[in-house]
Coordinates of C-alpha atoms in Angstrom, one line a residue:
X28 CA -2.7 -30.3 -62.6
X29 CA -4.4 -30.5 -59.2
X30 CA -1.5 -32.2 -57.6
X31 CA 0.9 -29.5 -58.7
X32 CA -1.4 -26.7 -57.5
X33 CA -1.8 -28.4 -54.1
X34 CA 2.0 -28.8 -53.8
X35 CA 2.5 -25.1 -54.6
X36 CA -0.1 -24.0 -52.1
X37 CA 1.3 -25.9 -49.1
X38 CA 4.9 -25.0 -49.8
X39 CA 6.9 -22.6 -47.5
X40 CA 5.9 -19.5 -49.4
X41 CA 2.2 -20.1 -48.9
X42 CA 2.7 -20.8 -45.2
X43 CA 4.8 -17.7 -44.6
X44 CA 1.9 -15.4 -43.9
X45 CA 0.0 -17.6 -41.4
X46 CA 3.1 -18.7 -39.6
X47 CA 4.3 -15.1 -39.3
X48 CA 1.0 -14.0 -38.0
X49 CA 0.9 -16.9 -35.6
X50 CA 4.3 -15.9 -34.2
X51 CA 3.2 -12.3 -33.8
X52 CA 0.0 -13.5 -32.1
X53 CA 1.9 -15.6 -29.6
X54 CA 4.3 -12.8 -28.9
X55 CA 1.4 -10.5 -28.2
X56 CA -0.2 -13.0 -25.9
X57 CA 3.0 -13.4 -24.0
X58 CA 3.5 -9.6 -23.7
X59 CA 0.0 -9.1 -22.5
X60 CA 0.3 -11.7 -19.8
X61 CA 3.7 -10.4 -18.7
X62 CA 2.1 -7.0 -18.2
X63 CA -1.0 -8.5 -16.4
X64 CA 1.1 -10.6 -14.0
X65 CA 3.5 -7.8 -13.1
X66 CA 3.8 -7.8 -9.3
X67 CA 3.6 -4.7 -7.2
X68 CA 6.0 -3.7 -4.5
X69 CA 4.8 -2.3 -1.2
X70 CA 6.6 -0.5 1.6
X71 CA 4.8 -2.7 4.1
X72 CA 3.1 -6.1 3.7
X73 CA -0.7 -6.0 4.2
X74 CA -0.2 -8.6 6.9
X75 CA 3.1 -8.0 8.6
X76 CA 4.3 -11.0 10.7
X77 CA 6.3 -8.7 12.9
X78 CA 3.3 -6.5 13.8
X79 CA -0.1 -7.9 14.4
X80 CA -3.2 -6.1 13.0
X81 CA -5.1 -4.0 15.5
X82 CA -8.5 -5.7 14.7
X83 CA -10.4 -7.4 11.9
X84 CA -14.1 -7.9 11.3
X85 CA -15.1 -11.6 11.6
X86 CA -18.1 -13.5 10.3
X87 CA -17.9 -17.3 10.8
X88 CA -19.7 -18.5 7.6
X89 CA -18.1 -20.8 5.1
X90 CA -19.2 -22.2 1.8
X91 CA -23.0 -22.3 1.7
X92 CA -23.4 -21.2 5.3
X93 CA -25.4 -18.0 5.5
X94 CA -27.0 -15.8 8.2
X95 CA -29.8 -15.2 5.6
X96 CA -30.9 -18.8 6.2
X97 CA -32.9 -18.9 9.3
X98 CA -31.6 -21.3 12.0
X99 CA -28.0 -21.4 10.7
X100 CA -25.7 -22.4 13.6
X101 CA -22.0 -22.5 13.3
X102 CA -20.3 -25.2 15.3
X103 CA -17.8 -23.9 18.0
X104 CA -15.1 -26.0 16.5
X105 CA -15.3 -24.0 13.3
X106 CA -15.0 -20.7 15.1
X107 CA -12.1 -22.0 17.2
X108 CA -10.2 -23.0 14.0
X109 CA -10.7 -19.5 12.6
X110 CA -9.7 -17.8 15.9
X111 CA -6.5 -19.9 16.1
X112 CA -5.5 -18.7 12.7
X113 CA -6.5 -15.1 13.3
X114 CA -4.6 -14.9 16.6
X115 CA -1.4 -15.2 14.5
X116 CA -2.1 -12.1 12.6
X117 CA -4.4 -9.9 14.8
X118 CA -4.8 -8.8 18.3
X119 CA -8.6 -8.6 18.1
X120 CA -11.7 -9.5 16.2
X121 CA -14.9 -7.6 15.7
X122 CA -18.2 -9.5 15.6
X123 CA -21.6 -8.2 14.5
X124 CA -24.0 -10.4 16.3
X125 CA -24.4 -13.0 19.1
X126 CA -26.6 -15.2 16.8
X127 CA -25.7 -18.2 14.6
X128 CA -23.4 -19.6 17.3
X129 CA -21.4 -16.4 17.9
X130 CA -22.5 -16.4 21.6
X131 CA -19.6 -18.8 22.0
X132 CA -17.1 -16.2 20.5
X133 CA -16.0 -14.7 23.8
X134 CA -15.1 -18.0 25.3
X135 CA -13.3 -19.1 22.2
X136 CA -11.5 -15.8 21.9
X137 CA -10.2 -16.1 25.4
X138 CA -8.7 -19.6 24.6
X139 CA -7.1 -18.2 21.4
X140 CA -5.7 -15.1 23.2
X141 CA -7.8 -12.6 21.3
X142 CA -9.6 -9.5 22.4
X143 CA -13.2 -9.1 21.1
X144 CA -15.2 -6.1 20.0
X145 CA -18.7 -7.6 20.6
X146 CA -21.4 -6.6 18.2
X147 CA -25.1 -6.4 18.9
X148 CA -27.3 -6.7 15.8
X149 CA -30.3 -4.3 15.9
X150 CA -33.1 -4.2 13.3
X151 CA -36.7 -3.4 13.0
X152 CA -37.9 -6.4 15.1
X153 CA -38.1 -5.2 18.7
X154 CA -38.4 -8.7 20.1
X155 CA -35.2 -9.9 18.4
X156 CA -33.5 -6.7 19.6
X157 CA -34.4 -7.4 23.2
X158 CA -33.0 -11.0 23.0
X159 CA -29.8 -9.8 21.2
X160 CA -29.2 -7.1 23.8
X161 CA -29.8 -9.5 26.8
X162 CA -27.4 -12.1 25.4
X163 CA -24.7 -9.5 24.7
X164 CA -25.0 -7.9 28.1
X165 CA -24.6 -11.3 29.8
X166 CA -21.5 -12.0 27.7
X167 CA -20.0 -8.6 28.5
X168 CA -20.3 -9.3 32.2
X169 CA -19.0 -12.8 32.0
X170 CA -16.1 -12.1 29.7
X171 CA -15.0 -8.6 30.7
X172 CA -11.4 -9.6 30.4
X173 CA -11.9 -10.5 26.7
X174 CA -14.5 -8.1 25.5
X175 CA -12.9 -4.7 25.0
X176 CA -16.0 -2.9 23.7
X177 CA -19.6 -3.4 22.8
X178 CA -21.0 -2.1 19.5
X179 CA -24.8 -1.5 19.9
X180 CA -26.1 -1.7 16.3
X181 CA -24.4 -1.8 13.0
X182 CA -25.6 0.6 10.2
X183 CA -29.1 0.4 11.5
X184 CA -29.6 4.1 10.6
X185 CA -28.2 3.6 7.1
X186 CA -30.7 0.8 6.6
X187 CA -33.5 2.9 8.0
X188 CA -34.6 0.2 10.5
X189 CA -34.6 2.4 13.6
X190 CA -34.9 6.0 14.5
X191 CA -32.0 7.9 16.1
X192 CA -34.0 8.4 19.3
X193 CA -34.6 4.6 19.7
X194 CA -31.0 3.8 18.9
X195 CA -29.8 6.2 21.5
X196 CA -32.1 4.7 24.1
X197 CA -30.8 1.2 23.3
X198 CA -27.2 2.4 23.6
X199 CA -27.8 4.0 27.0
X200 CA -29.6 0.9 28.2
X201 CA -26.6 -1.3 27.3
X202 CA -24.2 1.2 28.7
X203 CA -26.0 1.2 32.1
X204 CA -25.6 -2.6 32.3
X205 CA -22.0 -3.2 31.3
X206 CA -18.6 -1.9 32.4
X207 CA -16.8 -1.9 29.1
X208 CA -16.9 1.0 26.6
X209 CA -20.0 1.2 24.4
X210 CA -20.3 2.6 20.9
X211 CA -22.4 2.5 17.7
X212 CA -21.0 1.8 14.2
X213 CA -22.2 3.4 10.9
X214 CA -21.0 5.0 7.7
X215 CA -19.4 8.3 8.5
X216 CA -22.1 10.4 6.8
X217 CA -24.7 9.0 9.1
X218 CA -22.8 10.1 12.2
X219 CA -22.7 13.7 10.8
X220 CA -26.5 13.5 10.1
X221 CA -27.3 12.1 13.6
X222 CA -25.1 14.1 16.0
X223 CA -27.2 13.3 19.0
X224 CA -25.9 9.7 19.0
X225 CA -22.5 11.2 19.9
X226 CA -23.7 12.0 23.4
X227 CA -24.8 8.4 24.1
X228 CA -21.5 6.6 23.2
X229 CA -18.1 6.3 24.8
X230 CA -16.3 6.5 21.5
X231 CA -17.3 7.0 17.9
X232 CA -17.0 4.1 15.4
X233 CA -17.2 5.1 11.7
X234 CA -17.1 3.1 8.5
X235 CA -15.1 4.5 5.6
X236 CA -15.2 2.4 2.5
X237 CA -13.7 4.3 -0.4
X238 CA -15.1 1.8 -3.0
X239 CA -18.7 2.3 -1.8
X240 CA -18.7 6.0 -1.5
X241 CA -21.4 7.8 -3.5
X242 CA -18.5 9.2 -5.5
X243 CA -16.2 6.1 -5.6
X244 CA -12.6 6.8 -4.8
X245 CA -9.8 5.1 -6.9
X246 CA -7.5 2.8 -5.0
X247 CA -4.5 5.1 -5.3
X248 CA -6.4 7.8 -3.3
X249 CA -8.2 5.5 -0.9
X250 CA -5.8 5.8 2.1
X251 CA -5.7 9.6 1.8
X252 CA -9.5 9.6 1.6
X253 CA -9.8 7.5 4.8
X254 CA -7.4 9.8 6.7
X255 CA -9.2 13.0 5.6
X256 CA -12.6 11.7 6.5
X257 CA -11.3 10.6 9.9
X258 CA -9.9 14.1 10.6
X259 CA -13.2 15.6 9.4
X260 CA -15.2 13.5 11.8
X261 CA -12.7 14.2 14.6
X262 CA -13.3 17.9 14.2
X263 CA -17.1 17.4 14.3
X264 CA -16.9 15.2 17.4
X265 CA -14.1 16.5 19.6
X266 CA -13.3 14.9 22.9
X267 CA -13.9 11.2 22.0
X268 CA -11.8 8.7 20.2
X269 CA -12.7 8.0 16.6
X270 CA -12.3 4.3 15.8
X271 CA -12.4 3.4 12.1
X272 CA -14.7 0.4 12.5
X273 CA -14.6 -0.7 8.9
X274 CA -12.2 0.1 6.1
X275 CA -10.7 -2.0 3.3
X276 CA -10.9 -2.8 -0.4
X277 CA -12.4 -5.7 -2.4
X278 CA -10.1 -8.1 -4.3
X279 CA -12.7 -8.9 -7.0
X280 CA -15.9 -7.6 -8.6
X281 CA -17.1 -4.8 -10.9
X282 CA -15.6 -1.4 -11.2
X283 CA -17.5 1.7 -9.8
X284 CA -16.3 4.6 -11.8
X285 CA -12.5 4.6 -11.2
X286 CA -12.6 2.2 -8.3
X287 CA -11.3 -1.2 -9.4
X288 CA -11.5 -4.2 -7.2
X289 CA -8.4 -6.4 -7.6
X290 CA -5.8 -8.3 -5.6
X291 CA -3.1 -5.7 -6.1
X292 CA -5.4 -2.8 -5.2
X293 CA -6.6 -4.5 -2.1
X294 CA -3.1 -5.2 -0.9
X295 CA -2.0 -1.6 -1.7
X296 CA -5.0 0.1 0.0
X297 CA -4.7 -2.1 3.2
X298 CA -0.9 -1.5 3.3
X299 CA -1.2 2.3 2.9
X300 CA -4.1 2.6 5.5
X301 CA -2.1 0.6 8.1
X302 CA 1.0 2.7 7.4
X303 CA -1.0 5.9 8.0
X304 CA -2.6 4.5 11.1
X305 CA 0.8 3.8 12.6
X306 CA 2.2 7.2 11.6
X307 CA -0.8 9.1 13.0
X308 CA -1.6 6.8 15.9
X309 CA -5.3 5.9 15.2
X310 CA -7.0 2.6 15.5
X311 CA -8.3 0.7 12.5
X312 CA -10.5 -2.4 12.2
X313 CA -10.2 -3.9 8.7
X314 CA -13.1 -5.5 6.9
X315 CA -12.6 -8.3 6.9
X316 CA -10.9 -11.5 8.0
X317 CA -12.3 -14.0 5.6
X318 CA -14.1 -13.7 2.2
X319 CA -17.8 -14.2 2.8
X320 CA -19.5 -15.9 -0.2
X321 CA -23.0 -15.4 1.2
X322 CA -22.7 -11.6 0.9
X323 CA -22.8 -12.0 -2.9
X324 CA -26.5 -12.5 -2.7
X325 CA -26.9 -9.0 -1.4
X326 CA -24.0 -7.1 -3.0
X327 CA -23.0 -9.0 -6.1
X328 CA -19.6 -10.5 -6.7
X329 CA -17.8 -7.7 -5.0
X330 CA -19.5 -8.4 -1.7
X331 CA -17.9 -11.7 -1.3
X332 CA -14.2 -10.6 -1.7
X333 CA -13.3 -8.2 1.1
X334 CA -11.4 -10.7 3.1
X335 CA -7.6 -10.9 3.8
X336 CA -8.0 -14.7 3.8
X337 CA -9.5 -16.8 1.0
X338 CA -12.8 -18.4 1.8
X339 CA -12.1 -21.8 0.4
X340 CA -8.4 -22.4 1.0
X341 CA -8.5 -20.5 4.3
X342 CA -5.0 -19.2 3.3
X343 CA -3.7 -15.6 3.5
X344 CA -4.1 -13.9 0.2
X345 CA -0.9 -11.9 0.7
X346 CA 1.7 -13.9 2.7
X347 CA 4.8 -11.9 3.5
X348 CA 7.6 -12.2 1.0
X349 CA 5.4 -13.6 -1.8
X350 CA 5.0 -11.3 -4.9
X351 CA 1.5 -9.8 -5.2
X352 CA -0.2 -9.8 -8.6
X353 CA -3.7 -10.1 -9.9
X354 CA -3.2 -13.5 -11.6
X355 CA -1.2 -16.0 -9.4
X356 CA -1.8 -18.7 -12.0
X357 CA -0.7 -16.5 -14.9
X358 CA 1.8 -19.0 -16.4
X359 CA -0.9 -21.7 -16.8
X360 CA -3.4 -19.2 -18.1
X361 CA -1.0 -17.8 -20.6
X362 CA -0.1 -21.3 -21.8
X363 CA -3.8 -22.2 -22.2
X364 CA -4.3 -19.1 -24.3
X365 CA -1.4 -19.9 -26.5
X366 CA -2.7 -23.4 -27.1
X367 CA -6.1 -21.9 -28.1
X368 CA -4.3 -19.5 -30.4
X369 CA -2.4 -22.3 -32.1
X370 CA -5.6 -24.3 -32.5
X371 CA -7.4 -21.4 -34.2
X372 CA -4.6 -21.0 -36.7
X373 CA -4.5 -24.8 -37.2
X374 CA -8.2 -24.9 -38.1
X375 CA -7.7 -22.0 -40.5
X376 CA -4.7 -23.7 -42.2
X377 CA -6.6 -27.0 -42.5
X378 CA -9.5 -25.3 -44.1
X379 CA -7.3 -23.4 -46.5
X380 CA -5.6 -26.5 -47.7
X381 CA -9.0 -27.9 -48.9
X382 CA -9.9 -24.8 -50.9
X383 CA -8.9 -24.2 -54.6
X384 CA -7.8 -20.6 -54.0
X385 CA -5.2 -19.0 -51.8
X386 CA -6.7 -16.9 -48.9
X387 CA -6.3 -13.2 -49.1
X388 CA -4.0 -11.4 -46.5
X389 CA -7.1 -9.8 -45.0
X390 CA -8.6 -13.2 -44.3
X391 CA -5.5 -14.3 -42.4
X392 CA -5.6 -10.9 -40.6
X393 CA -9.1 -11.7 -39.4
X394 CA -8.0 -15.1 -38.1
X395 CA -5.0 -13.5 -36.4
X396 CA -7.2 -10.9 -34.7
X397 CA -9.6 -13.5 -33.4
X398 CA -6.8 -15.8 -32.2
X399 CA -4.9 -13.0 -30.5
X400 CA -8.0 -11.8 -28.6
X401 CA -9.1 -15.3 -27.6
X402 CA -5.6 -16.3 -26.5
X403 CA -4.9 -13.2 -24.5
X404 CA -8.3 -13.2 -22.8
X405 CA -8.9 -16.9 -22.1
X406 CA -7.2 -16.8 -18.7
X407 CA -9.0 -13.7 -17.7
X408 CA -12.3 -15.2 -18.8
X409 CA -11.7 -18.4 -16.8
X410 CA -10.7 -16.3 -13.8
X411 CA -13.9 -14.3 -14.0
X412 CA -16.0 -17.4 -14.5
X413 CA -14.6 -18.9 -11.3
X414 CA -14.9 -15.6 -9.4
X415 CA -18.2 -14.2 -10.6
X416 CA -20.5 -17.3 -11.1
X417 CA -23.1 -17.7 -8.4
X418 CA -25.8 -20.4 -8.3
X419 CA -26.9 -22.7 -11.1
X420 CA -28.1 -19.7 -13.2
X421 CA -24.8 -17.8 -12.9
X422 CA -22.6 -20.8 -13.7
X423 CA -24.8 -21.7 -16.7
X424 CA -24.8 -18.2 -18.1
X425 CA -21.1 -17.5 -17.7
X426 CA -20.2 -21.1 -18.7
X427 CA -22.1 -20.7 -21.9
X428 CA -20.5 -17.4 -22.6
X429 CA -17.1 -18.8 -22.1
X430 CA -17.9 -21.8 -24.3
X431 CA -19.1 -19.3 -27.0
X432 CA -15.8 -17.4 -26.5
X433 CA -13.8 -20.6 -27.2
X434 CA -16.0 -22.0 -30.0
X435 CA -16.5 -18.7 -32.0
X436 CA -12.9 -18.2 -33.0
X437 CA -12.4 -21.8 -33.9
X438 CA -15.6 -22.0 -36.1
X439 CA -15.1 -18.6 -37.5
X440 CA -11.5 -19.4 -38.6
X441 CA -12.9 -22.2 -40.8
X442 CA -15.8 -20.2 -42.1
X443 CA -13.4 -17.2 -42.8
X444 CA -11.2 -19.4 -44.9
X445 CA -14.2 -20.8 -46.9
X446 CA -15.3 -17.2 -47.8
X447 CA -18.8 -17.6 -46.4
X448 CA -20.5 -14.9 -44.4
X449 CA -21.8 -15.1 -40.8
X450 CA -25.0 -17.2 -40.8
X451 CA -28.3 -15.4 -39.9
X452 CA -30.7 -16.6 -37.3
X453 CA -33.2 -17.6 -39.9
X454 CA -30.7 -19.9 -41.4
X455 CA -30.3 -21.6 -38.1
X456 CA -33.7 -21.4 -36.4
X457 CA -36.1 -20.5 -39.3
X458 CA -38.3 -22.7 -41.5
X459 CA -36.7 -26.1 -42.3
X460 CA -36.6 -25.3 -46.0
X461 CA -34.4 -22.3 -45.5
X462 CA -32.0 -23.7 -42.9
X463 CA -28.4 -24.2 -43.6
X464 CA -27.3 -27.8 -44.1
X465 CA -23.7 -27.2 -43.0
X466 CA -23.1 -28.4 -39.4
X467 CA -20.2 -25.9 -39.2
X468 CA -22.5 -23.0 -40.1
X469 CA -25.3 -24.3 -37.8
X470 CA -22.9 -24.5 -34.8
X471 CA -21.5 -21.1 -35.6
X472 CA -25.1 -19.7 -35.9
X473 CA -26.1 -21.2 -32.5
X474 CA -22.9 -19.8 -31.0
X475 CA -23.9 -16.3 -32.3
X476 CA -27.4 -16.8 -30.9
X477 CA -26.1 -17.7 -27.4
X478 CA -23.7 -14.8 -27.4
X479 CA -26.4 -12.4 -28.6
X480 CA -28.9 -13.5 -26.0
X481 CA -26.4 -13.3 -23.1
X482 CA -25.1 -10.0 -24.3
X483 CA -28.6 -8.5 -24.5
X484 CA -29.5 -9.8 -21.1
X485 CA -26.4 -8.4 -19.4
X486 CA -26.7 -5.1 -21.2
X487 CA -30.3 -4.7 -20.1
X488 CA -29.2 -5.6 -16.5
X489 CA -26.6 -2.9 -16.6
X490 CA -29.2 -0.5 -17.7
X491 CA -32.0 -1.2 -15.3
X492 CA -30.3 -2.7 -12.2
X493 CA -26.6 -2.0 -12.6
X494 CA -25.2 -1.6 -9.0
X495 CA -24.1 -5.2 -8.4
X496 CA -23.8 -6.4 -12.0
X497 CA -20.5 -7.5 -13.4
X498 CA -19.1 -6.5 -16.8
X499 CA -18.6 -9.6 -19.0
X500 CA -15.9 -8.0 -21.1
X501 CA -13.4 -10.9 -21.4
X502 CA -15.5 -13.8 -22.6
X503 CA -17.8 -11.5 -24.6
X504 CA -14.8 -10.1 -26.5
X505 CA -13.5 -13.6 -27.3
X506 CA -16.9 -14.4 -28.8
X507 CA -17.6 -11.1 -30.6
X508 CA -14.3 -10.4 -32.3
X509 CA -14.6 -13.4 -34.6
X510 CA -18.1 -12.4 -35.6
X511 CA -16.8 -8.9 -36.3
X512 CA -14.0 -10.2 -38.4
X513 CA -16.4 -12.3 -40.5
X514 CA -18.6 -9.2 -40.9
X515 CA -15.7 -7.1 -42.1
X516 CA -14.0 -9.6 -44.4
X517 CA -16.8 -11.9 -45.5
X518 CA -19.8 -9.5 -45.4
X519 CA -22.6 -10.4 -47.8
X520 CA -23.5 -7.5 -50.1
X521 CA -27.0 -8.7 -51.1
X522 CA -30.1 -9.6 -49.3
X523 CA -32.5 -8.0 -46.8
X524 CA -31.7 -7.1 -43.2
X525 CA -33.3 -9.7 -40.9
X526 CA -35.7 -8.4 -38.3
X527 CA -34.3 -10.3 -35.3
X528 CA -30.7 -9.1 -36.0
X529 CA -32.0 -5.6 -36.4
X530 CA -33.8 -5.6 -33.1
X531 CA -31.0 -7.1 -31.1
X532 CA -28.4 -4.8 -32.8
X533 CA -30.4 -1.7 -32.1
X534 CA -31.0 -2.7 -28.4
X535 CA -27.3 -3.3 -27.9
X536 CA -26.2 0.0 -29.4
X537 CA -28.8 2.0 -27.4
X538 CA -28.0 0.2 -24.2
X539 CA -24.3 0.8 -24.7
X540 CA -24.7 4.5 -25.0
X541 CA -26.7 4.7 -21.7
X542 CA -24.3 2.3 -19.8
X543 CA -21.2 4.3 -20.8
X544 CA -22.9 7.5 -19.7
X545 CA -24.2 6.1 -16.4
X546 CA -20.9 4.4 -15.4
X547 CA -18.6 7.3 -16.3
X548 CA -15.5 7.6 -18.4
X549 CA -13.2 6.4 -15.6
X550 CA -14.8 2.9 -15.7
X551 CA -12.7 1.1 -18.3
X552 CA -14.6 -2.2 -17.6
X553 CA -17.8 -0.4 -18.7
X554 CA -16.2 1.3 -21.7
X555 CA -14.7 -2.0 -22.9
X556 CA -17.9 -3.9 -22.5
X557 CA -19.9 -1.2 -24.2
X558 CA -17.5 -1.2 -27.1
X559 CA -18.0 -4.9 -27.5
X560 CA -21.8 -4.5 -27.3
X561 CA -21.5 -1.9 -30.1
X562 CA -19.3 -4.3 -32.2
X563 CA -21.9 -7.0 -31.8
X564 CA -24.7 -4.6 -32.5
X565 CA -23.1 -3.4 -35.8
X566 CA -22.3 -7.0 -36.8
X567 CA -26.0 -8.0 -36.3
X568 CA -27.2 -4.8 -38.0
X569 CA -25.1 -5.5 -41.1
X570 CA -26.3 -9.1 -41.5
X571 CA -28.1 -9.9 -44.7
X572 CA -30.5 -12.8 -45.4
X573 CA -30.8 -14.3 -48.8
X574 CA -34.5 -13.9 -48.7
X575 CA -37.1 -12.1 -46.6
X576 CA -37.8 -14.4 -43.6
X577 CA -41.3 -12.9 -43.4

């Protein structure tokens, strides 16, 4: 009788498989987060309260403030607040311009007890250059007790906005009008390519950014790389001090080959560079004091996260005595993932109770795989959403992908238990007569569509304009694994291959091959993302429609 069958199916024996798999999934999630949140130990804190930093780069912009917006003026009170905070951890700040309210920096630095390396921003506009130089010269004369050096131009040769001859003439002009040392700052290779600039400056200021090298340097070798480049430049330019005018590491953003931006890597690199500087007695200016969100418009996510101090909270990222890990909120993120995992199993169990047959073990295995992936990656996906979203378009795109990553395993768990295959696009968006009447299947199909469109857009971006593009591996994996599980365990064996799925699937597989080759085998973010693209591509390729949509 139906009642007896139902009683037998919901008894302890029938629940043993899902409950065992749920327990294993939760254990896997806990183990993964324990590993992800493992703190690192450093011989020296990145910011040592007992020894102030030599100098840090400073830009005054907060929130939506940006030098890219003409007329932006930073109030003196805001700069004064920053200087008061920086004076507790650094002896000096380096500025890059006297625009946007930074002409008040020398006066405010004096009040805060800071020295100032004053920057003059040079570009292709000669009129602007004249105004910038005149203002800086006046400040250098009026605040000679505060300004320890003047930097005439920052990476203007790298940007190709001025010839070496014109730059040297500007340097000599400033040098003739001020009494403090004068230098020029650029990436180290451009000093070696323009040796005549050496004669014009009082000391050489080089930028060594291991992450941005043409051949990116992994974090574990970054400090050694900085020291070796410094020594190489010192051999090329004997007789004058070599100041490392910019060095550091980003705390967030995309990998470049083996160079991974992260909180732990930033702390490690800064700590090791400062230790070397102390041992070998050379000066270092770290980039930078505060995270600068506006730089993300130029350099992607990674551009906004070079600071030692958080842009929003204005708090040190690595206070002394506090363990350093990549996920400070890991307990809450792990808990959220476990809740999602339990919900996925609950949906599957509820659907199974309403079916006249007992689910196969493989079906439960598919649910467990989806639940484990979603639970383990939810916190990472949320962290990436908050870190990598920029503007309305960015928040919409990553928000939709995260929503797909949450909905896909929940919907797929129910569909998996029902024994139905993944819906095709024509069943969701095709002619009314052929559309599915199941709301669950409709929502799952729309989720698949959103995931496919975003996956294709990001894949093509990584093919044609990859330098500043992030890898959406976390949320994308959450969404794709359930589709893959449905394809494996509930695959339809009859029907025709839909054209839309075939095109998207082919594009994803081809793009993945190029991205993996272009990014290199050391870039695990790229390899992971490409693997998920391929999984989605195969899932779409193996889809079958009940009838020819054409």
